mmCIF file of C-alpha atoms and ligand atoms in Angstrom:
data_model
loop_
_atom_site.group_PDB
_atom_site.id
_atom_site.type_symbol
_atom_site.label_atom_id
_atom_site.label_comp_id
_atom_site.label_asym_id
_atom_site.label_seq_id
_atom_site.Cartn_x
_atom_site.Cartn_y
_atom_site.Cartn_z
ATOM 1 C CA UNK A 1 70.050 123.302 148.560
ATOM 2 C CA UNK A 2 71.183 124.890 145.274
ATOM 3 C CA UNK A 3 74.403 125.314 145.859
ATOM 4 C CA UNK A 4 74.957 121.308 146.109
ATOM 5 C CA UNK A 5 73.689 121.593 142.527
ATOM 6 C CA UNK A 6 76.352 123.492 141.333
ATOM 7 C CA UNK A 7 78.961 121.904 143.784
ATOM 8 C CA UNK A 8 78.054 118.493 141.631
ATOM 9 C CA UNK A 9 78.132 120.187 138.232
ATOM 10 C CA UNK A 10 81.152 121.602 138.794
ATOM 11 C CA UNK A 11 83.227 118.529 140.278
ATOM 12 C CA UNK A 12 86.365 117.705 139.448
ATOM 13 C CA UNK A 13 87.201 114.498 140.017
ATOM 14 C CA UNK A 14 85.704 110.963 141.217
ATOM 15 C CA UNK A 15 87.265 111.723 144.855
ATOM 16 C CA UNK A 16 85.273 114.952 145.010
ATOM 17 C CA UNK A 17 82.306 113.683 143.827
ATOM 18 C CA UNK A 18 82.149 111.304 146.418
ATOM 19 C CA UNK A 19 83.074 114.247 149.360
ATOM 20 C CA UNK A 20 80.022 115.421 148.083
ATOM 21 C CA UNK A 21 77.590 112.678 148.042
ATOM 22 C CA UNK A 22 78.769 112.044 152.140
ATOM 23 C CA UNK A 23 78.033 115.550 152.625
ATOM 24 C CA UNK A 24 74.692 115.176 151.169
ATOM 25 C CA UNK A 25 73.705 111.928 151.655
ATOM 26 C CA UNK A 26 75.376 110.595 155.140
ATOM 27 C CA UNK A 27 74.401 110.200 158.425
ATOM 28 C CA UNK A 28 75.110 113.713 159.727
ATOM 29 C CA UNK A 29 74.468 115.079 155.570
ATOM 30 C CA UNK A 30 72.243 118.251 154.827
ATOM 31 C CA UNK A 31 69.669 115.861 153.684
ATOM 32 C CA UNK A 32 69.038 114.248 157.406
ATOM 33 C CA UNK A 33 69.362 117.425 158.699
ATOM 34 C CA UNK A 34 66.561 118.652 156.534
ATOM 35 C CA UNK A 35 64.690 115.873 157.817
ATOM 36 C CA UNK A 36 65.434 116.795 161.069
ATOM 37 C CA UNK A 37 63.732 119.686 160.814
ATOM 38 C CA UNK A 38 60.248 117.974 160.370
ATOM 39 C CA UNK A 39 59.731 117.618 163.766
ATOM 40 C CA UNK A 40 59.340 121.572 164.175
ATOM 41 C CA UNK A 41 57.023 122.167 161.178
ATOM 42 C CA UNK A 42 53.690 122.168 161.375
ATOM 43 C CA UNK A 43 51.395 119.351 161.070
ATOM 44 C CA UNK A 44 49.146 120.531 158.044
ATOM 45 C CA UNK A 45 52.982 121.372 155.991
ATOM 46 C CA UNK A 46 54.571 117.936 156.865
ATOM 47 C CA UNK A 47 53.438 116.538 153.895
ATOM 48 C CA UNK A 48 54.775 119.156 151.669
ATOM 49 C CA UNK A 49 57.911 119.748 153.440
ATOM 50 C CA UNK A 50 58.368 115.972 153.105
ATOM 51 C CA UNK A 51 57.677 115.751 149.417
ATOM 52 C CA UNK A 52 59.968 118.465 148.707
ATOM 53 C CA UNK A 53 62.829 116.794 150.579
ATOM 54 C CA UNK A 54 62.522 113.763 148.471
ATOM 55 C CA UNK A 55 62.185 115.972 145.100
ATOM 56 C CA UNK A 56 65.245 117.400 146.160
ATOM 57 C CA UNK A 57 66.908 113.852 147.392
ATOM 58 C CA UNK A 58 65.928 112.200 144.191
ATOM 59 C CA UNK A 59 67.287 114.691 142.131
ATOM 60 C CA UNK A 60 70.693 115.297 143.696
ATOM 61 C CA UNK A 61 71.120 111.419 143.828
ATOM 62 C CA UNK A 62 70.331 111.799 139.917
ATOM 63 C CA UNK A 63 72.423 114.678 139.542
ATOM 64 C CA UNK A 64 75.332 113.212 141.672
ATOM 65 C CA UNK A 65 75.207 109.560 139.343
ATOM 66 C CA UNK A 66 75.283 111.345 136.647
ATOM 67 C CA UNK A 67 78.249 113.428 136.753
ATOM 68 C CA UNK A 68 79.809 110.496 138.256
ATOM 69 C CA UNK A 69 79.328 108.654 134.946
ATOM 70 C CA UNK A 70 80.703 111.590 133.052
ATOM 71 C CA UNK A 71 83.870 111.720 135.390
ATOM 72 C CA UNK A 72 84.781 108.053 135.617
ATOM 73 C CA UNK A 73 84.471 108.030 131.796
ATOM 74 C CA UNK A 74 86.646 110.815 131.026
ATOM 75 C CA UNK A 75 89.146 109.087 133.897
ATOM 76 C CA UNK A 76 89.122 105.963 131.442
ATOM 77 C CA UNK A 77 89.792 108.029 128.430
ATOM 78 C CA UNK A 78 92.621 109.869 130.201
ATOM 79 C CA UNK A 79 93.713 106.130 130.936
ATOM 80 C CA UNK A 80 93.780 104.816 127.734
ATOM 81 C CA UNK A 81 95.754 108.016 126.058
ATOM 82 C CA UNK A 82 98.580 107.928 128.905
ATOM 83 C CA UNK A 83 98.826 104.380 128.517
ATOM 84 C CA UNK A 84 98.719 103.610 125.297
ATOM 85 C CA UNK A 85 101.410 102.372 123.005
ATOM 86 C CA UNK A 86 102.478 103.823 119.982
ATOM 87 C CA UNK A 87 103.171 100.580 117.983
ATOM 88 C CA UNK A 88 104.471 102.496 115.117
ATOM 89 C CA UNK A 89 107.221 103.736 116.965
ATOM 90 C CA UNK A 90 110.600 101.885 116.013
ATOM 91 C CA UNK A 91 111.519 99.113 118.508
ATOM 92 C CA UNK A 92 115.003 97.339 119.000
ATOM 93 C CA UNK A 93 114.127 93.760 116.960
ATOM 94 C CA UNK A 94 116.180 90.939 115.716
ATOM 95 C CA UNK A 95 116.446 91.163 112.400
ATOM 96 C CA UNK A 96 116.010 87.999 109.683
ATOM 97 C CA UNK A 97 118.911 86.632 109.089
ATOM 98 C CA UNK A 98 119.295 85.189 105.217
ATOM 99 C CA UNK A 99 121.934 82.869 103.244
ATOM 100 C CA UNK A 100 125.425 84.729 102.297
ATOM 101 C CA UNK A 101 124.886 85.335 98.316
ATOM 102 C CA UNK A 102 127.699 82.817 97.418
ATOM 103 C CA UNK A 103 125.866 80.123 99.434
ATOM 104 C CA UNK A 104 122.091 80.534 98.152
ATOM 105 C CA UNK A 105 123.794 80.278 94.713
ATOM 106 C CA UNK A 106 125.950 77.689 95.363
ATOM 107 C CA UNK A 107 122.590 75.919 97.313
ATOM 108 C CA UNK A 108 120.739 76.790 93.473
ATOM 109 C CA UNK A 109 123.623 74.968 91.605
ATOM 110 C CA UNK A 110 123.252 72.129 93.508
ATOM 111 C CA UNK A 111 119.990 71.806 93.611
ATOM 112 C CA UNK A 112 119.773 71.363 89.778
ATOM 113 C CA UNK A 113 122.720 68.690 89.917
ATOM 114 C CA UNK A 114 120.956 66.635 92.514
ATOM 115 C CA UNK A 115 117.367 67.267 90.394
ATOM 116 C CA UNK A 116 119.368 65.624 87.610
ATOM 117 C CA UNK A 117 120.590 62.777 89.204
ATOM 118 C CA UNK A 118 124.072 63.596 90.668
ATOM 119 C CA UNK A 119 125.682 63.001 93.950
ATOM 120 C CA UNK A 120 127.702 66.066 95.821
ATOM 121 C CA UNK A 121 130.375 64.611 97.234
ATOM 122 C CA UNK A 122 133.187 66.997 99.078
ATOM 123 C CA UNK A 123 136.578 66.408 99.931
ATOM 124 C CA UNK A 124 139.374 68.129 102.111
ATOM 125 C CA UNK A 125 140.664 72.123 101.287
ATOM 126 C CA UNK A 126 143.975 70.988 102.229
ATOM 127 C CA UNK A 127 145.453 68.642 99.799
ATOM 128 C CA UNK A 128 148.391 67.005 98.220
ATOM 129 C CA UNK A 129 150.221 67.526 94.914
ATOM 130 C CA UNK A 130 149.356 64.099 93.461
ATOM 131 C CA UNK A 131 145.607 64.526 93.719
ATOM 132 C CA UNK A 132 145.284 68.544 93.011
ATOM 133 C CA UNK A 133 147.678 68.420 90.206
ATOM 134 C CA UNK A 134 149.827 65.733 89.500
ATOM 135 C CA UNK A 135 146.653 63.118 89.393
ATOM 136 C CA UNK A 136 145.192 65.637 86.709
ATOM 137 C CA UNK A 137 147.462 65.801 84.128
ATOM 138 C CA UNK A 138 149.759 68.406 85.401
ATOM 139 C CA UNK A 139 153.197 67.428 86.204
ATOM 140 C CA UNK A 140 155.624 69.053 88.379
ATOM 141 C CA UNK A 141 157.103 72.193 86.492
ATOM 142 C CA UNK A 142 154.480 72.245 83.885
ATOM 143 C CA UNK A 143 153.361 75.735 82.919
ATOM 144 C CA UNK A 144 149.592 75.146 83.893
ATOM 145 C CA UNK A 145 150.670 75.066 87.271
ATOM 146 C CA UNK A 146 151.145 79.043 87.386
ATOM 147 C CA UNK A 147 147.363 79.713 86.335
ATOM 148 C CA UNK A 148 146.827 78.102 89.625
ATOM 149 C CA UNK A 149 149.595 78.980 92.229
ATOM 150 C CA UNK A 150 148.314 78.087 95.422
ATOM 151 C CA UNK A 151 149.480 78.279 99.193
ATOM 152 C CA UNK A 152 151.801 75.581 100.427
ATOM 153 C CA UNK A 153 152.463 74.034 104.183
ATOM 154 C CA UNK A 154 155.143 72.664 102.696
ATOM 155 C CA UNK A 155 156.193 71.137 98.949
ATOM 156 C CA UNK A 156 153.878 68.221 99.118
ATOM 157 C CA UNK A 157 151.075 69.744 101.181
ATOM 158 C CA UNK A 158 149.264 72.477 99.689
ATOM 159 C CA UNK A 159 145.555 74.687 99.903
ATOM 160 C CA UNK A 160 143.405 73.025 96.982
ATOM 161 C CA UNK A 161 143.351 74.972 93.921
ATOM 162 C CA UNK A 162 139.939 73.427 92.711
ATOM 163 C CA UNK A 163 137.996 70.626 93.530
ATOM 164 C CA UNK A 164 139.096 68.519 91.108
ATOM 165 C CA UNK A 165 141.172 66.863 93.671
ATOM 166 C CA UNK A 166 137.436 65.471 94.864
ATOM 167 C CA UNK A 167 137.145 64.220 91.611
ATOM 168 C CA UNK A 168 140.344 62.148 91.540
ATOM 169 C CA UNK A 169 139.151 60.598 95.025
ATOM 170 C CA UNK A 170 136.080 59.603 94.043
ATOM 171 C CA UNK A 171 137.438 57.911 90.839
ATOM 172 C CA UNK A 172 140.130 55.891 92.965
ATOM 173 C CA UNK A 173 137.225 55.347 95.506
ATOM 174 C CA UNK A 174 134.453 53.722 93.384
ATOM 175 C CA UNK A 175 134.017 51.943 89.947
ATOM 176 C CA UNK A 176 132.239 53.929 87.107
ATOM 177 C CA UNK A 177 129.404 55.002 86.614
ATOM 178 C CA UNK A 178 129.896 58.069 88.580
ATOM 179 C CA UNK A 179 127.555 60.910 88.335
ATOM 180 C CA UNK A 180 129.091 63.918 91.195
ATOM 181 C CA UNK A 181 129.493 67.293 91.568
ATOM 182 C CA UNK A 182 132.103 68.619 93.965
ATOM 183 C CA UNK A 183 130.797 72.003 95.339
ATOM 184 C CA UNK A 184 133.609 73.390 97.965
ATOM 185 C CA UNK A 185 136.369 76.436 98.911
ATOM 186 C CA UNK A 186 138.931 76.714 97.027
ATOM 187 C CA UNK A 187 142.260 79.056 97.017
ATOM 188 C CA UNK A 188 144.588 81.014 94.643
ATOM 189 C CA UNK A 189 147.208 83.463 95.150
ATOM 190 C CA UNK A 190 144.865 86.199 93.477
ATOM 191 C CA UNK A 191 143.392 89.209 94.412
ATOM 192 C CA UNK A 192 141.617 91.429 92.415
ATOM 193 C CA UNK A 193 138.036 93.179 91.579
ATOM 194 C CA UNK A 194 137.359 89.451 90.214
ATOM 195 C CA UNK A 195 139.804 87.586 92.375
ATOM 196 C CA UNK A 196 140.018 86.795 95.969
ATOM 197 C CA UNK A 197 142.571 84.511 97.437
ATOM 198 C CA UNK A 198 139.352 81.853 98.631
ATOM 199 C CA UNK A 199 136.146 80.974 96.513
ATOM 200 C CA UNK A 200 133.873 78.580 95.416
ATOM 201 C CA UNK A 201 134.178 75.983 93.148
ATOM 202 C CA UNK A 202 131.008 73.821 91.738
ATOM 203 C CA UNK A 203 132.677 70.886 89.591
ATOM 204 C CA UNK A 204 131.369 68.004 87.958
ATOM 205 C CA UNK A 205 132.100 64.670 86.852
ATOM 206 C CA UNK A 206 130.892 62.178 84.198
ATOM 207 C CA UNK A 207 132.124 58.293 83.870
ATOM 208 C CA UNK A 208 130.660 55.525 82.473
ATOM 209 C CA UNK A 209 131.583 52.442 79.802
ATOM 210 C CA UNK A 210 133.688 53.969 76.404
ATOM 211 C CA UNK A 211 130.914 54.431 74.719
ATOM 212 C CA UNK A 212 128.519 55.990 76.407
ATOM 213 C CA UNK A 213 129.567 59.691 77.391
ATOM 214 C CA UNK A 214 129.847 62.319 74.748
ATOM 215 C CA UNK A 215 130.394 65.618 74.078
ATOM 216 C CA UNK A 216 126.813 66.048 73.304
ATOM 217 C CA UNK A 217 125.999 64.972 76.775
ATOM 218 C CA UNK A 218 128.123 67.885 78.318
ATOM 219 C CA UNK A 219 126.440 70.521 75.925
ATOM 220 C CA UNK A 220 123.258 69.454 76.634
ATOM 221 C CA UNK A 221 123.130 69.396 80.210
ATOM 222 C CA UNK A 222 125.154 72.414 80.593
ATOM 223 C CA UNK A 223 123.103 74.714 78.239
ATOM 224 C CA UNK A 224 120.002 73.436 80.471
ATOM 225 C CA UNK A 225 121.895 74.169 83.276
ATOM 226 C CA UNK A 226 122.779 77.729 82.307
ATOM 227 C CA UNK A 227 119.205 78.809 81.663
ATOM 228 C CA UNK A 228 118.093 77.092 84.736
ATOM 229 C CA UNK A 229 120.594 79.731 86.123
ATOM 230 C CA UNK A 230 120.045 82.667 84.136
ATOM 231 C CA UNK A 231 116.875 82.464 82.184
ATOM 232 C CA UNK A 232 116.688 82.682 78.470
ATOM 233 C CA UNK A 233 120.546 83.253 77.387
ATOM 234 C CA UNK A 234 122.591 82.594 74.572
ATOM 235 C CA UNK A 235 125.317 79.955 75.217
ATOM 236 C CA UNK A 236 128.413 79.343 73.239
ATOM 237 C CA UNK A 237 131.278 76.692 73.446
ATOM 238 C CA UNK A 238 135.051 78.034 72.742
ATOM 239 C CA UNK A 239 137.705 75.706 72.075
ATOM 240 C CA UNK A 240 140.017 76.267 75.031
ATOM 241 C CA UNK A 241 142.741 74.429 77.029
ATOM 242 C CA UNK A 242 142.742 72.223 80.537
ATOM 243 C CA UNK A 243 145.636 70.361 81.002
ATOM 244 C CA UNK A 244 143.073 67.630 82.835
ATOM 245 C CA UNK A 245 140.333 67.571 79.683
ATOM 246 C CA UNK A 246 140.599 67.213 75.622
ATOM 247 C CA UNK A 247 139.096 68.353 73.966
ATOM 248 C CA UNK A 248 138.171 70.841 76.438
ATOM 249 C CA UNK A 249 135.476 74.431 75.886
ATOM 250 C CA UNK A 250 134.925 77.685 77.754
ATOM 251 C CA UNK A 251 131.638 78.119 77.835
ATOM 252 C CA UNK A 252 129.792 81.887 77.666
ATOM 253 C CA UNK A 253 126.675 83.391 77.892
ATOM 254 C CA UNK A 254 125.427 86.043 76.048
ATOM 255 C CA UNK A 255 125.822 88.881 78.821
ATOM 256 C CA UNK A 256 122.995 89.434 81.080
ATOM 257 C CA UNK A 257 123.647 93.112 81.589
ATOM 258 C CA UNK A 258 122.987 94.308 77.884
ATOM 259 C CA UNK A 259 121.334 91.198 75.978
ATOM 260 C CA UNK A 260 124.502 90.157 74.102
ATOM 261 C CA UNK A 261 124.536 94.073 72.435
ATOM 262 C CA UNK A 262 127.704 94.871 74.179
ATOM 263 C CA UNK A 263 128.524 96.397 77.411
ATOM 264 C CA UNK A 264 131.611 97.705 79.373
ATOM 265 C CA UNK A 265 131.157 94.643 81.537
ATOM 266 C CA UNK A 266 131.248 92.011 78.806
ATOM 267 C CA UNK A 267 134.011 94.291 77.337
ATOM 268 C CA UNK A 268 131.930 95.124 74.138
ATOM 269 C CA UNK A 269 131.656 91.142 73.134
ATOM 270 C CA UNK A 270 128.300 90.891 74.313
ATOM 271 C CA UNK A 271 129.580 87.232 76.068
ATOM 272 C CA UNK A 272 129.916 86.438 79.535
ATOM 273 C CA UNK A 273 132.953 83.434 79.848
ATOM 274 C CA UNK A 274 131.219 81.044 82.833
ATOM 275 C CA UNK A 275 132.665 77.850 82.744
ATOM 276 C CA UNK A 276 135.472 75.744 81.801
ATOM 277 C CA UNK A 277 134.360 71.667 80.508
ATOM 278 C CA UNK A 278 135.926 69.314 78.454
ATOM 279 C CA UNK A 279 136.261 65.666 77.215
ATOM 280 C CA UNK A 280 138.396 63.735 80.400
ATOM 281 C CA UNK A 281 141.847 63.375 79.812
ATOM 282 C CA UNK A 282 143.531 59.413 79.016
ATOM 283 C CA UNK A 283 145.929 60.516 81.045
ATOM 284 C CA UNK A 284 143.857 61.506 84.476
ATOM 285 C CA UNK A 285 141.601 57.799 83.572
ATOM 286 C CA UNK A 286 145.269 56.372 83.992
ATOM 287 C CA UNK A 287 146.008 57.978 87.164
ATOM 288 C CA UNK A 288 143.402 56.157 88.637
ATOM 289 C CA UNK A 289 143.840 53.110 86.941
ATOM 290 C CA UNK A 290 139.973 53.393 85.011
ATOM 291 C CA UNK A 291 140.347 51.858 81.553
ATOM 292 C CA UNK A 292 137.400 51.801 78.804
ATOM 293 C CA UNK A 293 135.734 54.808 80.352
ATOM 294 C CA UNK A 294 134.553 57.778 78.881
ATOM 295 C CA UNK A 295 133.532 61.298 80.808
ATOM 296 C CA UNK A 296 133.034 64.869 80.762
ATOM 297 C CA UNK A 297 134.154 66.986 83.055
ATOM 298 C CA UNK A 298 132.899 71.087 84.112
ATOM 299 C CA UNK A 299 133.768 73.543 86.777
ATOM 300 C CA UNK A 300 132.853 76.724 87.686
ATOM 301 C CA UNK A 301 133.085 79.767 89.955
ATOM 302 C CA UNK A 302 130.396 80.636 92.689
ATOM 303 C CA UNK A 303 131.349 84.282 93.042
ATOM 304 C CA UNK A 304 131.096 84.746 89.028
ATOM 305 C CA UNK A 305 127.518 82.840 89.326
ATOM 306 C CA UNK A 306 126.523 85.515 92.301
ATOM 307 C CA UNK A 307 127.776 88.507 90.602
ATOM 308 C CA UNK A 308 126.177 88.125 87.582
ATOM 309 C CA UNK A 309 122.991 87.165 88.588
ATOM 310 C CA UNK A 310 122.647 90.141 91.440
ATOM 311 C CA UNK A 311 125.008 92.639 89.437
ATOM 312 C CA UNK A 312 127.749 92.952 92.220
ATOM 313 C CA UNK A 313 130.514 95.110 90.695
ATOM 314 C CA UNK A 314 133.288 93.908 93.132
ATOM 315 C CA UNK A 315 133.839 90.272 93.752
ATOM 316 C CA UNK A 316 136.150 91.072 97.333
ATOM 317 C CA UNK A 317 132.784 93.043 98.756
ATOM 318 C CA UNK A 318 131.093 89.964 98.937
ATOM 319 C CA UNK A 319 134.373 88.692 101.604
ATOM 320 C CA UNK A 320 133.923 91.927 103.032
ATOM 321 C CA UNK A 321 131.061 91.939 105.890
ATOM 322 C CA UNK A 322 130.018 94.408 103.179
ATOM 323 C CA UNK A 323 126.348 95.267 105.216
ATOM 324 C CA UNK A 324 124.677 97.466 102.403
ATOM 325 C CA UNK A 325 125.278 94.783 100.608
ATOM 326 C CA UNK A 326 124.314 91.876 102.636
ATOM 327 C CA UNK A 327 121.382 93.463 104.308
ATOM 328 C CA UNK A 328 119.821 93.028 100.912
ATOM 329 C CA UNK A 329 119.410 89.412 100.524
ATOM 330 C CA UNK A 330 117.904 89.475 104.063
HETATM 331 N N1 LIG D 401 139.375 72.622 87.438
HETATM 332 C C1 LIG D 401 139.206 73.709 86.513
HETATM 333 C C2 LIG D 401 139.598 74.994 87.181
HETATM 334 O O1 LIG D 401 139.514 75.112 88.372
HETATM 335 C C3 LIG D 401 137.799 73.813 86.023
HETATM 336 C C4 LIG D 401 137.477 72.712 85.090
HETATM 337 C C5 LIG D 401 137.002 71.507 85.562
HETATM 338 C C6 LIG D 401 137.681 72.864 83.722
HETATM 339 C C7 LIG D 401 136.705 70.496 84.694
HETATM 340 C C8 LIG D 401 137.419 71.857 82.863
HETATM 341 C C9 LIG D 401 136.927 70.674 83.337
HETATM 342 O O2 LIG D 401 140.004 75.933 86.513
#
């Protein structure tokens, strides 16, 4: 009887455990073959014999339970380690896309247009002579053209420079008041570390009865603008020229990278040039046939907006599936 004892101690496995409790315990088992054996002992040591049977019976059944509790848990933990995953491990996922740069600024700009009452209105990138230059003060053969050469389908037909040319639409379009910003593409035969042949343009416009718009108007609500932008910078009006504006003002900031102290990228002036504005032209009123008006006018650059408030060094990387760039907005 022992050695069934040590047979169940020293099982292996569920399947062995239960070879042993059919060898034990079944129909032709030691245990019914022990019983068997009553009929030849003697009366007076039945009892005994009996007794000791089912010591033995009780305690192998306890015996054989228990180590089959032990093995079916340590089958379970064996489980549970083979199968388990490793959710730490690096998976192939989709990663979050985000908004190009250019567009989440351009998206900001807007935003504080619209909060301040102004419509976006776009127009088309390919345009004609009257309305991208001719319409805006700028003749054929005048020298302001060549700040803006451009790409042509053919004389008349043209890529626009600005978006000024939405501008002029929306003038012949409607009556004043008008109250717009023109966000859009816009192309020059540049390319440079702060040039690319295609950019963004925000512009806006300002109309309304003679009286009514002043220059004050355009300072205020593009200084408020700027720190909307930037935060708490210094801004400063130049006297400047637009063929399309007079008087007309570059506008700076003081430069974000060293606080207005000076700085290889302001160029040791401790400004930032980042927008052109002005008082409308008579002359563009009269190419749309507005009289007794008065308006401002501004427009800026997208890319200049994005670089300086994420520090890019290199305007083309943003045109450039530039990834280690990218990835970092996302
Ligand atoms: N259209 C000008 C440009 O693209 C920007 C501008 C708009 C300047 C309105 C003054 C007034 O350079």
């Amino acid at each position: 009887m022992e050695e069934w004892y040590k047979k169940i101690t020293n099982a292996q496995s569920l399947e062995e455990i239960e070879e042993i409790r059919i060898a034990v315990f079944g129909k032709k088992g030691i245990l019914a073959k022990e019983f068997a054996k009553m009929k030849s002992v003697p009366n007076e040591e039945k009892a005994a014999f009996a007794k000791g049977l089912n010591e033995h019976k009780a305690k192998l059944m306890e015996a054989l339970n228990h180590k089959k509790e032990e093995l079916s848990l340590a089958a379970l933990e064996k489980a549970m380690k083979e199968e388990a995953l490793d959710v730490t491990l690096y998976s192939v996922q989709s990663t979050t896309g985000a908004l190009h740069p250019v567009m989440e600024t351009m998206d900001k700009i807007v935003e504080y247009f619209v909060s301040m009452n102004f419509s976006v209105n776009t127009g088309s990138m390919v345009e004609d002579d009257f309305h991208n230059f001719e319409a805006l003060n700028l003749p054929k053969y005048h020298p302001a053209r060549d700040m803006q050469d451009t790409f042509y389908f053919k004389d008349e037909l043209l890529l626009r420079t600005h978006t000024s040319p939405v501008q002029i639409r929306t003038m012949k379009n409607t009556r004043p008041p008008i109250r717009m910003i023109a966000p859009g593409a816009v192309f020059r035969r540049d390319y440079d570390l702060t040039h690319t042949p295609m950019f963004h343009q925000v512009e806006g416009l300002v109309v309304d009865a003679s009286s009514k718009v002043s220059f004050a108007n355009l300072k205020f609500i593009l200084e408020d603008f700027l720190k909307y932008m930037f935060g708490e910078v210094e801004v400063r009006f130049r006297p400047s020229f637009f063929p399309f504006t007079e008087p007309s003002a570059e506008v700076d900031i003081s430069c974000v990278f060293c606080e207005g102290k000076g700085c290889r990228v302001c160029s040791h002036t401790g400004w930032l040039e980042v927008l052109g504005c002005g008082i409308v032209d008579p002359n563009v009123f009269e190419a749309v046939g507005y009289e007794n008006v008065s308006g401002y006018a501004f427009g800026l650059g997208v890319e200049r907006f994005a670089m300086l408030i994420h520090r890019i060094g290199d305007l083309r990387s943003l045109f450039e599936a530039d990834m280690k760039l990218l990835e970092q907005f996302a």
